[in-house]
mmCIF file of C-alpha atoms in Angstrom:
data_model
loop_
_atom_site.group_PDB
_atom_site.id
_atom_site.type_symbol
_atom_site.label_atom_id
_atom_site.label_comp_id
_atom_site.label_asym_id
_atom_site.label_seq_id
_atom_site.Cartn_x
_atom_site.Cartn_y
_atom_site.Cartn_z
ATOM 1 C CA ASN A 179 78.810 23.228 28.426
ATOM 2 C CA ALA A 180 81.790 21.207 29.595
ATOM 3 C CA GLY A 181 83.448 23.931 31.491
ATOM 4 C CA VAL A 182 87.259 23.358 31.948
ATOM 5 C CA THR A 183 88.683 20.236 30.607
ATOM 6 C CA GLN A 184 92.084 18.904 30.888
ATOM 7 C CA THR A 185 94.115 16.308 29.117
ATOM 8 C CA PRO A 186 95.677 14.042 29.946
ATOM 9 C CA LYS A 187 94.633 12.780 33.455
ATOM 10 C CA PHE A 188 97.779 11.087 34.170
ATOM 11 C CA GLN A 189 101.312 11.143 32.715
ATOM 12 C CA VAL A 190 104.547 9.409 33.461
ATOM 13 C CA LEU A 191 107.560 11.116 31.776
ATOM 14 C CA LYS A 192 111.396 10.345 32.072
ATOM 15 C CA THR A 193 113.630 13.297 33.010
ATOM 16 C CA GLY A 194 114.458 15.294 29.958
ATOM 17 C CA GLN A 195 111.438 14.392 28.159
ATOM 18 C CA SER A 196 108.875 17.351 27.042
ATOM 19 C CA MET A 197 105.299 17.408 26.901
ATOM 20 C CA THR A 198 102.262 19.544 26.612
ATOM 21 C CA LEU A 199 99.432 19.567 29.137
ATOM 22 C CA GLN A 200 96.075 20.723 27.594
ATOM 23 C CA CYS A 201 93.472 22.974 28.958
ATOM 24 C CA ALA A 202 90.198 24.060 27.195
ATOM 25 C CA GLN A 203 87.315 25.933 28.243
ATOM 26 C CA ASP A 204 83.943 26.605 26.338
ATOM 27 C CA MET A 205 82.895 29.539 28.754
ATOM 28 C CA ASN A 206 84.436 32.364 26.604
ATOM 29 C CA HIS A 207 86.670 33.245 29.556
ATOM 30 C CA GLU A 208 89.221 35.794 28.863
ATOM 31 C CA TYR A 209 91.614 34.882 32.041
ATOM 32 C CA MET A 210 93.025 31.712 32.043
ATOM 33 C CA SER A 211 95.696 30.283 34.554
ATOM 34 C CA TRP A 212 97.857 27.140 35.423
ATOM 35 C CA TYR A 213 98.589 26.222 38.920
ATOM 36 C CA ARG A 214 100.527 23.306 40.513
ATOM 37 C CA GLN A 215 99.538 21.477 43.764
ATOM 38 C CA ASP A 216 102.428 19.523 45.763
ATOM 39 C CA PRO A 217 101.306 17.042 48.521
ATOM 40 C CA GLY A 218 100.164 18.953 51.477
ATOM 41 C CA MET A 219 100.609 22.429 50.129
ATOM 42 C CA GLY A 220 98.474 25.068 48.424
ATOM 43 C CA LEU A 221 98.085 25.742 44.857
ATOM 44 C CA ARG A 222 100.976 27.850 43.334
ATOM 45 C CA LEU A 223 100.442 30.001 40.163
ATOM 46 C CA ILE A 224 102.741 29.086 37.189
ATOM 47 C CA HIS A 225 101.670 31.132 34.439
ATOM 48 C CA TYR A 226 98.511 32.991 33.399
ATOM 49 C CA SER A 227 96.764 34.861 30.411
ATOM 50 C CA VAL A 228 94.468 37.782 30.339
ATOM 51 C CA GLY A 229 93.448 37.034 26.680
ATOM 52 C CA ALA A 230 94.455 35.668 23.311
ATOM 53 C CA GLY A 231 98.018 36.614 22.532
ATOM 54 C CA ILE A 232 98.918 37.580 26.140
ATOM 55 C CA THR A 233 100.661 35.779 28.843
ATOM 56 C CA ASP A 234 102.530 36.372 31.946
ATOM 57 C CA GLN A 235 104.728 34.527 34.760
ATOM 58 C CA GLY A 236 103.206 33.750 38.085
ATOM 59 C CA GLU A 237 105.240 32.740 40.842
ATOM 60 C CA VAL A 238 106.590 29.369 39.845
ATOM 61 C CA PRO A 239 107.208 29.808 35.825
ATOM 62 C CA ASN A 240 110.771 28.250 35.498
ATOM 63 C CA GLY A 241 110.736 25.000 33.335
ATOM 64 C CA TYR A 242 107.255 25.872 31.794
ATOM 65 C CA ASN A 243 106.147 27.652 28.862
ATOM 66 C CA VAL A 244 102.546 28.770 27.906
ATOM 67 C CA SER A 245 100.970 30.113 24.542
ATOM 68 C CA ARG A 246 97.272 31.555 24.244
ATOM 69 C CA SER A 247 96.532 31.747 20.432
ATOM 70 C CA THR A 248 92.755 31.187 20.842
ATOM 71 C CA THR A 249 90.500 32.118 23.735
ATOM 72 C CA GLU A 250 89.466 28.519 24.373
ATOM 73 C CA ASP A 251 92.666 26.908 24.836
ATOM 74 C CA PHE A 252 95.680 27.375 27.134
ATOM 75 C CA PRO A 253 98.302 24.731 26.768
ATOM 76 C CA LEU A 254 101.220 24.408 29.411
ATOM 77 C CA ARG A 255 104.524 23.187 28.001
ATOM 78 C CA LEU A 256 107.186 21.237 29.854
ATOM 79 C CA LEU A 257 110.325 21.814 28.008
ATOM 80 C CA SER A 258 112.582 19.195 29.771
ATOM 81 C CA ALA A 259 110.793 17.435 32.737
ATOM 82 C CA ALA A 260 112.746 17.297 35.887
ATOM 83 C CA PRO A 261 111.580 15.009 38.871
ATOM 84 C CA SER A 262 110.905 18.297 40.992
ATOM 85 C CA GLN A 263 108.006 18.772 38.309
ATOM 86 C CA THR A 264 106.189 15.950 39.734
ATOM 87 C CA SER A 265 102.856 17.438 40.818
ATOM 88 C CA VAL A 266 99.300 17.907 39.994
ATOM 89 C CA TYR A 267 98.366 20.538 37.516
ATOM 90 C CA PHE A 268 95.351 22.509 37.482
ATOM 91 C CA CYS A 269 94.017 24.978 34.868
ATOM 92 C CA ALA A 270 91.471 27.533 35.823
ATOM 93 C CA SER A 271 89.343 30.091 34.012
ATOM 94 C CA SER A 272 87.318 33.141 34.751
ATOM 95 C CA SER A 273 85.681 36.030 32.906
ATOM 96 C CA ASN A 274 88.297 38.479 34.273
ATOM 97 C CA PRO A 275 91.229 37.797 36.881
ATOM 98 C CA GLY A 276 89.079 39.014 40.019
ATOM 99 C CA GLU A 277 85.969 37.006 39.179
ATOM 100 C CA THR A 278 85.157 33.425 40.324
ATOM 101 C CA GLN A 279 87.638 31.029 38.836
ATOM 102 C CA TYR A 280 86.495 27.786 37.492
ATOM 103 C CA PHE A 281 89.021 24.723 37.554
ATOM 104 C CA GLY A 282 89.773 21.733 35.496
ATOM 105 C CA PRO A 283 89.831 18.319 37.058
ATOM 106 C CA GLY A 284 93.733 18.382 37.122
ATOM 107 C CA THR A 285 96.520 16.496 35.458
ATOM 108 C CA ARG A 286 98.644 14.272 37.648
ATOM 109 C CA LEU A 287 102.328 14.251 36.370
ATOM 110 C CA LEU A 288 105.071 11.826 37.565
ATOM 111 C CA VAL A 289 108.546 12.433 36.318
ATOM 112 C CA LEU A 290 110.987 9.614 36.873
ATOM 113 C CA ASP B 293 95.266 40.692 48.468
ATOM 114 C CA ALA B 294 94.760 40.355 52.127
ATOM 115 C CA LYS B 295 96.027 37.583 54.370
ATOM 116 C CA THR B 296 93.643 35.143 56.056
ATOM 117 C CA THR B 297 93.819 32.715 58.807
ATOM 118 C CA GLN B 298 91.873 29.637 59.251
ATOM 119 C CA PRO B 299 91.834 26.726 61.552
ATOM 120 C CA THR B 300 93.729 23.843 60.371
ATOM 121 C CA SER B 301 91.041 21.065 60.930
ATOM 122 C CA MET B 302 87.570 20.767 61.810
ATOM 123 C CA ASP B 303 85.150 17.891 62.606
ATOM 124 C CA CYS B 304 81.454 17.929 62.154
ATOM 125 C CA ALA B 305 78.600 15.232 62.666
ATOM 126 C CA GLU B 306 76.722 14.422 59.329
ATOM 127 C CA GLY B 307 73.440 16.386 59.183
ATOM 128 C CA ARG B 308 74.587 19.179 61.586
ATOM 129 C CA ALA B 309 75.816 22.359 60.573
ATOM 130 C CA ALA B 310 79.346 23.207 59.707
ATOM 131 C CA ASN B 311 80.760 26.578 60.580
ATOM 132 C CA LEU B 312 83.965 27.387 59.246
ATOM 133 C CA PRO B 313 85.605 30.528 60.527
ATOM 134 C CA CYS B 314 88.147 32.820 58.666
ATOM 135 C CA ASN B 315 89.945 35.965 59.943
ATOM 136 C CA HIS B 316 90.952 38.570 57.558
ATOM 137 C CA SER B 317 91.720 41.527 59.767
ATOM 138 C CA THR B 318 93.714 43.343 57.132
ATOM 139 C CA ILE B 319 90.762 43.423 54.499
ATOM 140 C CA SER B 320 90.482 46.364 52.357
ATOM 141 C CA GLY B 321 87.180 48.190 51.353
ATOM 142 C CA ASN B 322 87.212 46.784 47.870
ATOM 143 C CA GLU B 323 88.186 43.185 48.809
ATOM 144 C CA TYR B 324 85.766 40.340 48.449
ATOM 145 C CA VAL B 325 85.754 37.156 50.523
ATOM 146 C CA TYR B 326 85.572 34.145 48.526
ATOM 147 C CA TRP B 327 85.333 30.533 49.642
ATOM 148 C CA TYR B 328 86.422 27.558 47.610
ATOM 149 C CA ARG B 329 86.765 23.894 48.546
ATOM 150 C CA GLN B 330 88.730 21.100 47.185
ATOM 151 C CA ILE B 331 87.449 17.632 47.743
ATOM 152 C CA HIS B 332 90.345 15.021 47.599
ATOM 153 C CA SER B 333 92.583 14.940 44.203
ATOM 154 C CA GLN B 334 89.817 17.236 42.492
ATOM 155 C CA GLY B 335 89.982 20.843 41.082
ATOM 156 C CA PRO B 336 89.268 23.577 43.706
ATOM 157 C CA GLN B 337 85.219 24.351 43.558
ATOM 158 C CA TYR B 338 83.753 27.672 43.976
ATOM 159 C CA ILE B 339 81.293 27.764 46.805
ATOM 160 C CA ILE B 340 80.244 31.374 47.590
ATOM 161 C CA HIS B 341 81.544 34.940 47.822
ATOM 162 C CA GLY B 342 80.509 38.407 49.259
ATOM 163 C CA LEU B 343 81.594 41.964 49.965
ATOM 164 C CA LYS B 344 79.875 43.038 53.271
ATOM 165 C CA ASN B 345 76.500 41.639 53.197
ATOM 166 C CA ASN B 346 75.567 37.839 54.230
ATOM 167 C CA GLU B 347 75.040 35.719 51.309
ATOM 168 C CA THR B 348 73.357 32.689 50.471
ATOM 169 C CA ASN B 349 73.310 30.194 47.477
ATOM 170 C CA GLU B 350 72.376 26.411 47.282
ATOM 171 C CA MET B 351 75.515 25.137 48.633
ATOM 172 C CA ALA B 352 76.225 27.398 51.857
ATOM 173 C CA SER B 353 75.596 30.709 53.669
ATOM 174 C CA LEU B 354 78.425 33.359 54.077
ATOM 175 C CA ILE B 355 78.153 35.395 57.310
ATOM 176 C CA ILE B 356 80.663 38.471 57.138
ATOM 177 C CA THR B 357 81.140 40.664 60.407
ATOM 178 C CA GLU B 358 80.075 44.206 60.370
ATOM 179 C CA ASP B 359 83.686 45.285 60.463
ATOM 180 C CA ARG B 360 84.580 42.876 57.765
ATOM 181 C CA LYS B 361 87.558 41.472 59.725
ATOM 182 C CA SER B 362 86.098 37.956 59.917
ATOM 183 C CA SER B 363 83.806 35.636 58.190
ATOM 184 C CA THR B 364 81.974 32.210 58.695
ATOM 185 C CA LEU B 365 81.072 29.687 55.911
ATOM 186 C CA ILE B 366 78.161 27.965 56.959
ATOM 187 C CA LEU B 367 77.185 24.408 55.380
ATOM 188 C CA PRO B 368 73.706 23.911 57.110
ATOM 189 C CA HIS B 369 73.399 20.273 56.757
ATOM 190 C CA ALA B 370 76.742 18.709 56.266
ATOM 191 C CA THR B 371 77.068 15.308 54.436
ATOM 192 C CA LEU B 372 79.800 12.849 54.190
ATOM 193 C CA ARG B 373 80.582 14.453 50.582
ATOM 194 C CA ASP B 374 81.312 17.875 52.300
ATOM 195 C CA THR B 375 84.452 16.288 53.492
ATOM 196 C CA ALA B 376 87.094 18.741 51.968
ATOM 197 C CA VAL B 377 89.667 21.476 52.630
ATOM 198 C CA TYR B 378 87.821 24.888 52.579
ATOM 199 C CA TYR B 379 89.743 27.897 51.527
ATOM 200 C CA CYS B 380 89.008 31.224 52.508
ATOM 201 C CA ILE B 381 90.335 33.957 50.092
ATOM 202 C CA VAL B 382 90.241 37.765 50.205
ATOM 203 C CA ARG B 383 90.728 39.586 46.915
ATOM 204 C CA VAL B 384 89.810 42.351 44.794
ATOM 205 C CA ARG B 385 87.111 41.385 42.447
ATOM 206 C CA TYR B 386 87.225 43.899 39.515
ATOM 207 C CA THR B 387 90.942 44.438 38.287
ATOM 208 C CA GLY B 388 92.271 45.439 35.387
ATOM 209 C CA THR B 389 95.349 43.364 35.867
ATOM 210 C CA ALA B 390 95.979 39.767 36.703
ATOM 211 C CA SER B 391 96.144 38.721 40.170
ATOM 212 C CA LYS B 392 96.584 35.166 41.379
ATOM 213 C CA LEU B 393 94.152 33.291 43.859
ATOM 214 C CA THR B 394 96.040 32.856 46.527
ATOM 215 C CA PHE B 395 95.324 29.426 48.259
ATOM 216 C CA GLY B 396 96.614 28.946 51.763
ATOM 217 C CA THR B 397 96.616 25.721 53.583
ATOM 218 C CA GLY B 398 92.727 26.025 54.520
ATOM 219 C CA THR B 399 90.634 23.977 56.871
ATOM 220 C CA ARG B 400 90.333 20.260 56.534
ATOM 221 C CA LEU B 401 86.765 19.563 57.256
ATOM 222 C CA GLN B 402 86.199 15.937 58.318
ATOM 223 C CA VAL B 403 82.499 15.038 58.414
ATOM 224 C CA THR B 404 81.674 11.959 60.456
ATOM 225 C CA LEU B 405 78.623 9.640 60.970
#
């Protein structure tokens, strides 16, 4: 049982490039979400999903897309990277939105 | 979700109990108190949660006042590895719609020798 896994651990992008941050969980959780954390700040919700085929926006969705084709996977796509997207990205999952959330180890992204 | 207030930082000597307070005076009857922590550079880690009774698990104890307007997380024998930012979060547990986990700025606990 690996829990929540995220790849890559680190990534450097140039402005305008696109990429996909991967997130997978093996706990059969319906609810998955993406957060970003900037230095000295709390976590801010980007997008979330209550189940396969269902996604919705969080508080900072601009510049990001998500899809949920399976229960296990919830990738986050940066369409055209900007320096303001330099951050640490965390994926989380839980059995339902109100239950305990389990977080992945994070992806550190630097956009030059 | 109800708003919470926590001290910005606290120190604790290794081996002593760390008592982390949290005020949540606007908590509703169906809202639970959750505690998470974030050790430097890692993903947040669930610690414990409760509704109105005191709770204990292998990591910590949670003491909730009778009026539920405040709570205390207790790490009984703090170690250097407990140095982290601790977040107190109040939210509805069972919900048919998605709601975000609102992390405030938390309490930075520094455990020292």
